[in-house]
mmCIF file of C-alpha atoms and ligand atoms in Angstrom:
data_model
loop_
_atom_site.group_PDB
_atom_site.id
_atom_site.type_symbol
_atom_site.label_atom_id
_atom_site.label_comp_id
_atom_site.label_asym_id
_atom_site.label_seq_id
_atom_site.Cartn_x
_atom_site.Cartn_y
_atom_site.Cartn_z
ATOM 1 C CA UNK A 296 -30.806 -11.480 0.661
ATOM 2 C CA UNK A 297 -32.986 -8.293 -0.635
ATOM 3 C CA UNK A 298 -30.875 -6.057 1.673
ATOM 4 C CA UNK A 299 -27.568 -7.345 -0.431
ATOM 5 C CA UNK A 300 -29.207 -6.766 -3.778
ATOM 6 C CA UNK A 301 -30.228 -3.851 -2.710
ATOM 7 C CA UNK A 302 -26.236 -2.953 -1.572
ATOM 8 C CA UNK A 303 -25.029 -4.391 -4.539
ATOM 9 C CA UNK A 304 -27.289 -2.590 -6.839
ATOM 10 C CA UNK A 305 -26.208 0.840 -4.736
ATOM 11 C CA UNK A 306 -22.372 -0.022 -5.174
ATOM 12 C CA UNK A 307 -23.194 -0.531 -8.728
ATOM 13 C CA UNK A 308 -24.713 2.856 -9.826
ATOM 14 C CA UNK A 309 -22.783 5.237 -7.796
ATOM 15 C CA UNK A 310 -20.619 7.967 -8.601
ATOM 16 C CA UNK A 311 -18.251 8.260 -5.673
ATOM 17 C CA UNK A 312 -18.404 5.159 -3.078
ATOM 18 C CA UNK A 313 -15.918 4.788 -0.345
ATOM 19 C CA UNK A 314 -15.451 2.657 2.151
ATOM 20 C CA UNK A 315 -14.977 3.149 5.973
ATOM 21 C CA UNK A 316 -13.594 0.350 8.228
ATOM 22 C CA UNK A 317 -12.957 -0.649 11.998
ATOM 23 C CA UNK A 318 -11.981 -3.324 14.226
ATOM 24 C CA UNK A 319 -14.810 -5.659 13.034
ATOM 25 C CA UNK A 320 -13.709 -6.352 9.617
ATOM 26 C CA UNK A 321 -10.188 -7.752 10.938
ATOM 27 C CA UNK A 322 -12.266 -10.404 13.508
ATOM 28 C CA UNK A 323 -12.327 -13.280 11.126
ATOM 29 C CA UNK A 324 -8.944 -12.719 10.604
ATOM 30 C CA UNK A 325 -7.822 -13.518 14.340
ATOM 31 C CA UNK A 326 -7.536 -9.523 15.266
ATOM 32 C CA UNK A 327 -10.003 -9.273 18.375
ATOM 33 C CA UNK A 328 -11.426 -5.566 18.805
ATOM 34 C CA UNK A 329 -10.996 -3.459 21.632
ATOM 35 C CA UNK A 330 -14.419 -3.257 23.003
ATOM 36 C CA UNK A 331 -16.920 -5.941 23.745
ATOM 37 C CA UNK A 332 -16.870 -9.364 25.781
ATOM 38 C CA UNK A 333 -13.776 -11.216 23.723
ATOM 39 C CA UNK A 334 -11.995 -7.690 23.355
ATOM 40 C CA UNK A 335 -8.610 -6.650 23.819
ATOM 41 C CA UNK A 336 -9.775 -3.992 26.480
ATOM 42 C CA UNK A 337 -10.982 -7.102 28.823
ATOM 43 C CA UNK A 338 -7.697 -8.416 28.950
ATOM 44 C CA UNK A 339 -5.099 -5.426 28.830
ATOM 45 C CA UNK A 340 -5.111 -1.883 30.872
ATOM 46 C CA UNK A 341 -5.872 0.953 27.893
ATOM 47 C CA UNK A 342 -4.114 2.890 30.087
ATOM 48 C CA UNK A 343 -0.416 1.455 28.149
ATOM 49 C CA UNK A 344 -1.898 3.467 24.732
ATOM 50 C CA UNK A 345 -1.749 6.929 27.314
ATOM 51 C CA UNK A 346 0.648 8.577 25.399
ATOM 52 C CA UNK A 347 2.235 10.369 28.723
ATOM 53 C CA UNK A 348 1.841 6.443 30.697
ATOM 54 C CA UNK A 349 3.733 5.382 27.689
ATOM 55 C CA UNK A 350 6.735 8.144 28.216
ATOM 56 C CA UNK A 351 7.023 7.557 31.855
ATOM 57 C CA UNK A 352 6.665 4.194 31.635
ATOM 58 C CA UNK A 353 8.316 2.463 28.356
ATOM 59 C CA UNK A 354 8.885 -0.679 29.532
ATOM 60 C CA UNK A 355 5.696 -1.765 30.992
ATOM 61 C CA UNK A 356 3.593 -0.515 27.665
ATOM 62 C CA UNK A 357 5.798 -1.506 25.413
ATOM 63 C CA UNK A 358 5.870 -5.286 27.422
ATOM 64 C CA UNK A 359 1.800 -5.240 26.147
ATOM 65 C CA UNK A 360 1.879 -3.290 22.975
ATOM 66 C CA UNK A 361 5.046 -5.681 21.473
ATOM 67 C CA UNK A 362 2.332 -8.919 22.562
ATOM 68 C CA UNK A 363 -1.016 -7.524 20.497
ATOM 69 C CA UNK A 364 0.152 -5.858 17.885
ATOM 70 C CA UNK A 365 4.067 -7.125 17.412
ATOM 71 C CA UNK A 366 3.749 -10.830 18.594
ATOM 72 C CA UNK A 367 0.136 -11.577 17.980
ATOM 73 C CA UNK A 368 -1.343 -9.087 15.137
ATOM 74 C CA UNK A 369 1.833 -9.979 13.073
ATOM 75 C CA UNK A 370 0.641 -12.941 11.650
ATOM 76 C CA UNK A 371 -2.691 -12.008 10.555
ATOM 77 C CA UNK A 372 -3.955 -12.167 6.645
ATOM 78 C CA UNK A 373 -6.101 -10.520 5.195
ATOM 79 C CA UNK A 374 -9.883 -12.050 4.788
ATOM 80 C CA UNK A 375 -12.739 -12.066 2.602
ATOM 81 C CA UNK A 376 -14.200 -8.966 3.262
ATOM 82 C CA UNK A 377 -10.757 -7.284 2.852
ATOM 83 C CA UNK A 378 -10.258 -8.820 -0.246
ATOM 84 C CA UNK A 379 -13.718 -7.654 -1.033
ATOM 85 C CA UNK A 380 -13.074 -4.044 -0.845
ATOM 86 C CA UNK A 381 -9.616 -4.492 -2.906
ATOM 87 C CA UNK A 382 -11.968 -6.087 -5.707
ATOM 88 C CA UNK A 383 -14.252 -3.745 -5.406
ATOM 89 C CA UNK A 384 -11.938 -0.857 -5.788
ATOM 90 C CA UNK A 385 -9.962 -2.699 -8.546
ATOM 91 C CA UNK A 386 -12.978 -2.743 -10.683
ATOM 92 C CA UNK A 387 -14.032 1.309 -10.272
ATOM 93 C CA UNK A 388 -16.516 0.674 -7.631
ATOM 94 C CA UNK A 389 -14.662 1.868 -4.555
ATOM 95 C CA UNK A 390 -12.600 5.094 -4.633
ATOM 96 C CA UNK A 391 -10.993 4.718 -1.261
ATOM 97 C CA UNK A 392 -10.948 3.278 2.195
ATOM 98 C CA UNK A 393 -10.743 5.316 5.359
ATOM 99 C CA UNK A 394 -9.911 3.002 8.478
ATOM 100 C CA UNK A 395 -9.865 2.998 11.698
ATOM 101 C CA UNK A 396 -7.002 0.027 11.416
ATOM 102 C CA UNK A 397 -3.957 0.158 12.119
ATOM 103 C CA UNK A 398 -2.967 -3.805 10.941
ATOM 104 C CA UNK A 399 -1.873 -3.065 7.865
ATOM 105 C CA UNK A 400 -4.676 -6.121 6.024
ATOM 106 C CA UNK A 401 -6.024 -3.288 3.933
ATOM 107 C CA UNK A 402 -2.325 -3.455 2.056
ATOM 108 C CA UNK A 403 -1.853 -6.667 2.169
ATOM 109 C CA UNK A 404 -5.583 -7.327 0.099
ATOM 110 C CA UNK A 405 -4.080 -4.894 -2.223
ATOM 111 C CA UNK A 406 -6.272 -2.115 -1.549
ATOM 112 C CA UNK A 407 -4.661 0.938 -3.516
ATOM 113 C CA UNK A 408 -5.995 4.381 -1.996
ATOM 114 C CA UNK A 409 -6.096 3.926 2.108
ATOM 115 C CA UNK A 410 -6.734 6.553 4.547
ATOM 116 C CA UNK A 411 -5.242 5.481 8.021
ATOM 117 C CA UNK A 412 -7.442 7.663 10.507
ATOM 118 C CA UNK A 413 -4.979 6.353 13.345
ATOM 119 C CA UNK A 414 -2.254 5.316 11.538
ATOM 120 C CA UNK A 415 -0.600 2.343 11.348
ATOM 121 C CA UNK A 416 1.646 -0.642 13.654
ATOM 122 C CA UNK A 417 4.133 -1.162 10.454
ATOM 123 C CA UNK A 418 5.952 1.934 10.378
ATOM 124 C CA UNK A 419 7.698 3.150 13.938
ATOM 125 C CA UNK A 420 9.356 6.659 14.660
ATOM 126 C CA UNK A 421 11.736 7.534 17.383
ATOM 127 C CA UNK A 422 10.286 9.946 19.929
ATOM 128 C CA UNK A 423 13.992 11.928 20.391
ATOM 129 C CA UNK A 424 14.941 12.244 16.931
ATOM 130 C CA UNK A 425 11.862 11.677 14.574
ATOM 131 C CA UNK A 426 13.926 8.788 12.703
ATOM 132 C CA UNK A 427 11.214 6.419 11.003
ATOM 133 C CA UNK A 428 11.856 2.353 10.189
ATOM 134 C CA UNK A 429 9.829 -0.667 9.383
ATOM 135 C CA UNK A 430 9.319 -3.560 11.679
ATOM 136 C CA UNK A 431 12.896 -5.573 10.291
ATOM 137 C CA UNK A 432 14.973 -2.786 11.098
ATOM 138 C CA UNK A 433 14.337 -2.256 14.607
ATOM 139 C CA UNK A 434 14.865 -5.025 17.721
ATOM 140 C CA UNK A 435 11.953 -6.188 20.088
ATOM 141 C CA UNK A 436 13.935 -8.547 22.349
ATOM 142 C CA UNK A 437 15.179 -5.810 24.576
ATOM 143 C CA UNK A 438 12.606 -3.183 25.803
ATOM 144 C CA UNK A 439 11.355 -0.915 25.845
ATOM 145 C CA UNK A 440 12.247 -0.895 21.460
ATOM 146 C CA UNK A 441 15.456 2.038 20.890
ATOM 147 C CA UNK A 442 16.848 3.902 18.004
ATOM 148 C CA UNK A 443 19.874 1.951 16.593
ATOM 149 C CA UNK A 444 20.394 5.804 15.986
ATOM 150 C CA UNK A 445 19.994 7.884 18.913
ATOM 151 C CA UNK A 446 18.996 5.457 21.941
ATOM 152 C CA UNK A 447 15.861 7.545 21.832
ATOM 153 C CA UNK A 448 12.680 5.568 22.564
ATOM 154 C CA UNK A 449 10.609 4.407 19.895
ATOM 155 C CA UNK A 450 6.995 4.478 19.130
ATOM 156 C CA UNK A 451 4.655 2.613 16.917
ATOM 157 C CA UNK A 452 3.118 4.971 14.288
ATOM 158 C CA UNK A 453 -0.111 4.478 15.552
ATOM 159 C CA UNK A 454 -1.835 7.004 17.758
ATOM 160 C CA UNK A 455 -2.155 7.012 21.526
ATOM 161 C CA UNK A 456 -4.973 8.143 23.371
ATOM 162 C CA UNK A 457 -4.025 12.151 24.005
ATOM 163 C CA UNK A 458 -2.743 12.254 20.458
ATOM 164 C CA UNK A 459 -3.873 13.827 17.712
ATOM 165 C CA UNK A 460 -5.306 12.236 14.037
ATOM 166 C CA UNK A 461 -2.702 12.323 11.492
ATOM 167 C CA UNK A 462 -3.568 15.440 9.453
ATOM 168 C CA UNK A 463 -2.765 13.988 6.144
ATOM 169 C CA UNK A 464 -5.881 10.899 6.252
ATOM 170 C CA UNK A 465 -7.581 13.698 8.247
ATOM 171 C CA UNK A 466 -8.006 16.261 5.976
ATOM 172 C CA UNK A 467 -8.700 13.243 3.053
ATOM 173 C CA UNK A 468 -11.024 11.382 4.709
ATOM 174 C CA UNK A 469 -13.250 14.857 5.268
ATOM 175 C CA UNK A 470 -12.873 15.182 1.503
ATOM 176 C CA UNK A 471 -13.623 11.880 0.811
ATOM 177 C CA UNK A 472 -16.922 12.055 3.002
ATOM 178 C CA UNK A 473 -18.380 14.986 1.489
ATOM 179 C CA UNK A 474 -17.515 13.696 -2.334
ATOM 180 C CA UNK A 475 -19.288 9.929 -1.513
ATOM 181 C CA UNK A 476 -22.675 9.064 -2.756
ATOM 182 C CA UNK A 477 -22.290 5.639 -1.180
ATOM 183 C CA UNK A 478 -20.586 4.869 2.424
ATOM 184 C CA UNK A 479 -19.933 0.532 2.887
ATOM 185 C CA UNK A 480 -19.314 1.088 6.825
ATOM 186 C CA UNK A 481 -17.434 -2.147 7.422
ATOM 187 C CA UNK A 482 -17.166 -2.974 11.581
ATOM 188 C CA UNK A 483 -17.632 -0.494 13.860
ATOM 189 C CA UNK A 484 -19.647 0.361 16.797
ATOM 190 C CA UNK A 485 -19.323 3.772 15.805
ATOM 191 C CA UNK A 486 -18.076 5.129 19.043
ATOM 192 C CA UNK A 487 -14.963 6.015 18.673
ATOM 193 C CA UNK A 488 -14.661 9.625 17.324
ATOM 194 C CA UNK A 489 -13.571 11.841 15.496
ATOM 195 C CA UNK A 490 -13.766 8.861 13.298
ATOM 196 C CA UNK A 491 -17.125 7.936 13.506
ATOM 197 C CA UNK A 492 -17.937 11.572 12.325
ATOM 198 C CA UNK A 493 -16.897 10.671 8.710
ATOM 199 C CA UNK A 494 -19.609 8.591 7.914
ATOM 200 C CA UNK A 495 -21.934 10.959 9.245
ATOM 201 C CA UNK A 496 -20.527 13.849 7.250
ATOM 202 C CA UNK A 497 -21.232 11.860 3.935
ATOM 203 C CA UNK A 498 -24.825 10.620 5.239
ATOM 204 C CA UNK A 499 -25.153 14.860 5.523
ATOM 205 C CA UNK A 500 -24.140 15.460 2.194
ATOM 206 C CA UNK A 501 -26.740 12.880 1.409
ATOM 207 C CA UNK A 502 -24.544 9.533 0.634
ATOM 208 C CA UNK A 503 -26.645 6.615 1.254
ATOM 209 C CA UNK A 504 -24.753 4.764 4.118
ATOM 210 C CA UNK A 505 -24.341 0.860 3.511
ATOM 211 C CA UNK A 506 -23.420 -1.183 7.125
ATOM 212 C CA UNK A 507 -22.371 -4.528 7.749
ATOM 213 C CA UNK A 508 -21.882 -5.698 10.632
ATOM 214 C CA UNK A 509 -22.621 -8.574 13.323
ATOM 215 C CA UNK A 510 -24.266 -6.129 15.602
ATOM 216 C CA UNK A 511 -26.346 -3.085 15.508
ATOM 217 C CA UNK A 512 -23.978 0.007 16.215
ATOM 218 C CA UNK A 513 -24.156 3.866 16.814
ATOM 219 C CA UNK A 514 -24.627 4.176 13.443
ATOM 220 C CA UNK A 515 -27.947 1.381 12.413
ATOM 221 C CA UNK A 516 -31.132 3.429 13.964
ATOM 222 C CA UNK A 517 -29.200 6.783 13.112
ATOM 223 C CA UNK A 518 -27.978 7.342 9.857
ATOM 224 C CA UNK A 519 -27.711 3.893 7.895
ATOM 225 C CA UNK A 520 -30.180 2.627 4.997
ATOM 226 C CA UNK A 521 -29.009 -0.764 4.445
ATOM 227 C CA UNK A 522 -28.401 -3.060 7.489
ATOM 228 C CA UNK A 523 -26.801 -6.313 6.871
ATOM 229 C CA UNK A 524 -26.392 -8.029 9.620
ATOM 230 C CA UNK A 525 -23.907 -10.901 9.205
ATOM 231 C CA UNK A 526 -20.336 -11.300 9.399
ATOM 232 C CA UNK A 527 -18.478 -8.999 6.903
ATOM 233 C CA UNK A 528 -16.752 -11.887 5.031
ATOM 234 C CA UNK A 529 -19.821 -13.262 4.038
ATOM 235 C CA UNK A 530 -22.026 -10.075 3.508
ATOM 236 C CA UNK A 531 -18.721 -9.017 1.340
ATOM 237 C CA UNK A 532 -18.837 -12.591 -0.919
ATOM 238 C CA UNK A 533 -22.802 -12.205 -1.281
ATOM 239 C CA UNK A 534 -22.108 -8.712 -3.002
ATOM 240 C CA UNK A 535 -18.592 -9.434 -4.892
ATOM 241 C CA UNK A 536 -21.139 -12.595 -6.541
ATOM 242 C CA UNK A 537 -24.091 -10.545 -7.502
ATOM 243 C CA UNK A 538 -21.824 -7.504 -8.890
ATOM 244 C CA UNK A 539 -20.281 -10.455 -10.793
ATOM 245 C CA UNK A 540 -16.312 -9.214 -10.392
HETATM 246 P P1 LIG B 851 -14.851 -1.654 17.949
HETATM 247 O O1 LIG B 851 -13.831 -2.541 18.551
HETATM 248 O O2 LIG B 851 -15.403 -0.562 18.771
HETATM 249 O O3 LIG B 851 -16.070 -2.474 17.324
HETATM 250 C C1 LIG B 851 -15.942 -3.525 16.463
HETATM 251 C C2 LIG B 851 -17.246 -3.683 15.674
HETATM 252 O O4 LIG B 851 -17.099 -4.780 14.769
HETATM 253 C C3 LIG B 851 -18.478 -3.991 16.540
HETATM 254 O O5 LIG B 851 -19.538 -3.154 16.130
HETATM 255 C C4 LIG B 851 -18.801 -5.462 16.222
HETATM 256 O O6 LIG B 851 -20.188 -5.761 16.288
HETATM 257 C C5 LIG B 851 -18.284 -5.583 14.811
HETATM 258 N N1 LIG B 851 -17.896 -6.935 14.376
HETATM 259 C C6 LIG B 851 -17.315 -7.914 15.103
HETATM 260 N N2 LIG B 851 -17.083 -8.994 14.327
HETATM 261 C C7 LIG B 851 -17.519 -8.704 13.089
HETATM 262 C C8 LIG B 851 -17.547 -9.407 11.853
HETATM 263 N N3 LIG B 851 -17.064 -10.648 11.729
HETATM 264 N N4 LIG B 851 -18.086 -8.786 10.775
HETATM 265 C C9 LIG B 851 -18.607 -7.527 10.871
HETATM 266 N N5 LIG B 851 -18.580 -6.817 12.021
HETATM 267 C C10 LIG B 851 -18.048 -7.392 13.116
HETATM 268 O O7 LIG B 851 -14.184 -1.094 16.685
HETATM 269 P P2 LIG B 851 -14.076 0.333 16.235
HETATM 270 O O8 LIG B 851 -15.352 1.051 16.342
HETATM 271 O O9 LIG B 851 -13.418 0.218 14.936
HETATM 272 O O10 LIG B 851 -13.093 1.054 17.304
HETATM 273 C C11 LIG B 851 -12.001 0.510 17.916
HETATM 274 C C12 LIG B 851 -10.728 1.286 17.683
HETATM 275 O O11 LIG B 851 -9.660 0.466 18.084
HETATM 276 C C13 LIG B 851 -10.487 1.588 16.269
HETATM 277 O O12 LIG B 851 -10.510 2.940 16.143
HETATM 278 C C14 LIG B 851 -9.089 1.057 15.933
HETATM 279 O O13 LIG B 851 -8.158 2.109 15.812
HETATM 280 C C15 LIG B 851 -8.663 0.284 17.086
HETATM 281 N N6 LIG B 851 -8.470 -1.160 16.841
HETATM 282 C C16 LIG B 851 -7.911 -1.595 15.680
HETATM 283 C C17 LIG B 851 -7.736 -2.940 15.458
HETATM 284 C C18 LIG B 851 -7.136 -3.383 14.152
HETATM 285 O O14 LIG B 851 -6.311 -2.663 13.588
HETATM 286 N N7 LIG B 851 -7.545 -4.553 13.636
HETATM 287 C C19 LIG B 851 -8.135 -3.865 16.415
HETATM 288 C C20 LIG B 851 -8.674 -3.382 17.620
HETATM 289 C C21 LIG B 851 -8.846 -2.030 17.814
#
């Protein structure tokens, strides 16, 4: 309980706090991770998210990524600690959220100013002829998924593994880092960069790095102050209770 009053009380008198999520804040609401014993990487070859696998062979990934994130991520909600962060930011605490996400829950809380480090599953382009639609306008039952327009095959607007961070939440989230006094790192082991190098950036620029999480990660020994270790739903009511919004 003193590390969450201590959190709170951080949250409270900063300037500039962000927040910066990953897979582990969308657990408790039905979204397994990648890594780990339950994750998605136990089940499923990460070889379909190759961005060349996925242009030689369409049908095959897109058979996989149309079951996690089309069939199965589709009907997630949002959760506590997502609705947390949307509080938080509604009442001046949080400035923005850089994730790692690409499930679209940050939205759907009604967080405001979101930095999608690897994009996001909701909006799709078409590799021939760059056309971009939503989820409605496009049809899953034949694959692999085709432009109504062009026949040209389409891709989620998420990136692959071989592709390259979107250069808008890029260049944002480095701002972000280096204007953050406080960092609420939100579910994630921390290994996946150049992601995991935001957080660091800020802890450089001498932000004081808050983490919840279930388990330690890359980041606990190295650069964060407060550990709470707990799931983030809870750790997130705890603090939205003693902040009193
Ligand atoms: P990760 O899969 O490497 O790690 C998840 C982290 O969440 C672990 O440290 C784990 O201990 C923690 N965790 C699990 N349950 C938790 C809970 N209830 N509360 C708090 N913490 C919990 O995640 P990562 O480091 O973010 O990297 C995986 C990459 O895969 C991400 O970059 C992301 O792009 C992608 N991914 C996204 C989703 C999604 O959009 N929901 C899901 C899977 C993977």
């Amino acid at each position: 309980m003193d590390s969450i009053k201590q959190a709170a009380e951080l949250i409270k008198n900063s300037n500039y706090c962000i927040a910066y999520t990953g897979a582990g804040i969308s657990v408790e609401s039905g979204i397994p991770p990648f890594r780990g014993e339950s994750g998605l990487w136990s089940k499923y070859n990460p070889i379909i998210l190759d961005i060349n696998y996925f242009k030689q062979n369409p049908f095959t990934s897109w058979s996989v990524i149309k079951e996690i994130f089309y069939d199965f991520f589709g009907e997630a909600l949002p959760n506590d600690a997502h609705k947390g962060l949307a509080k938080l930011e509604n009442a001046g605490y949080v400035k923005s959220v850089i994730t790692q996400n690409i499930d679209n829950l940050h939205q759907l809380a009604g967080s405001q100013t979101i930095y999608e480090f690897h994009g996001n599953s909701h909006t799709l382009a078409c590799t021939s002829c760059s056309c971009s639609y939503s989820i409605p306008e496009l049809n899953f039952e034949d694959l692999p998924v085709l432009c109504p327009k062009c026949n040209g095959l389409i891709k989620p607007g998420f990136i692959f593994f071989g592709e390259g961070i979107p250069q808008y939440a890029y260049q944002k989230s480095i701002e972000e880092a280096k204007n953050a006094d406080v960092v609420i790192v939100i579910g994630s082991t921390g290994e996946v960069v150049p992601a995991a190098y935001i957080p660091r950036m800020a802890k450089q620029n001498n932000a004081k790095i808050i983490e919840l999480n279930t388990e330690k990660s890359m980041f606990t020994n190295s650069i964060t102050d407060i550990f709470i270790q707990d799931k983030a739903s809870k750790s997130m009511n705890l603090i939205i209770e003693i902040l009193n919004i």
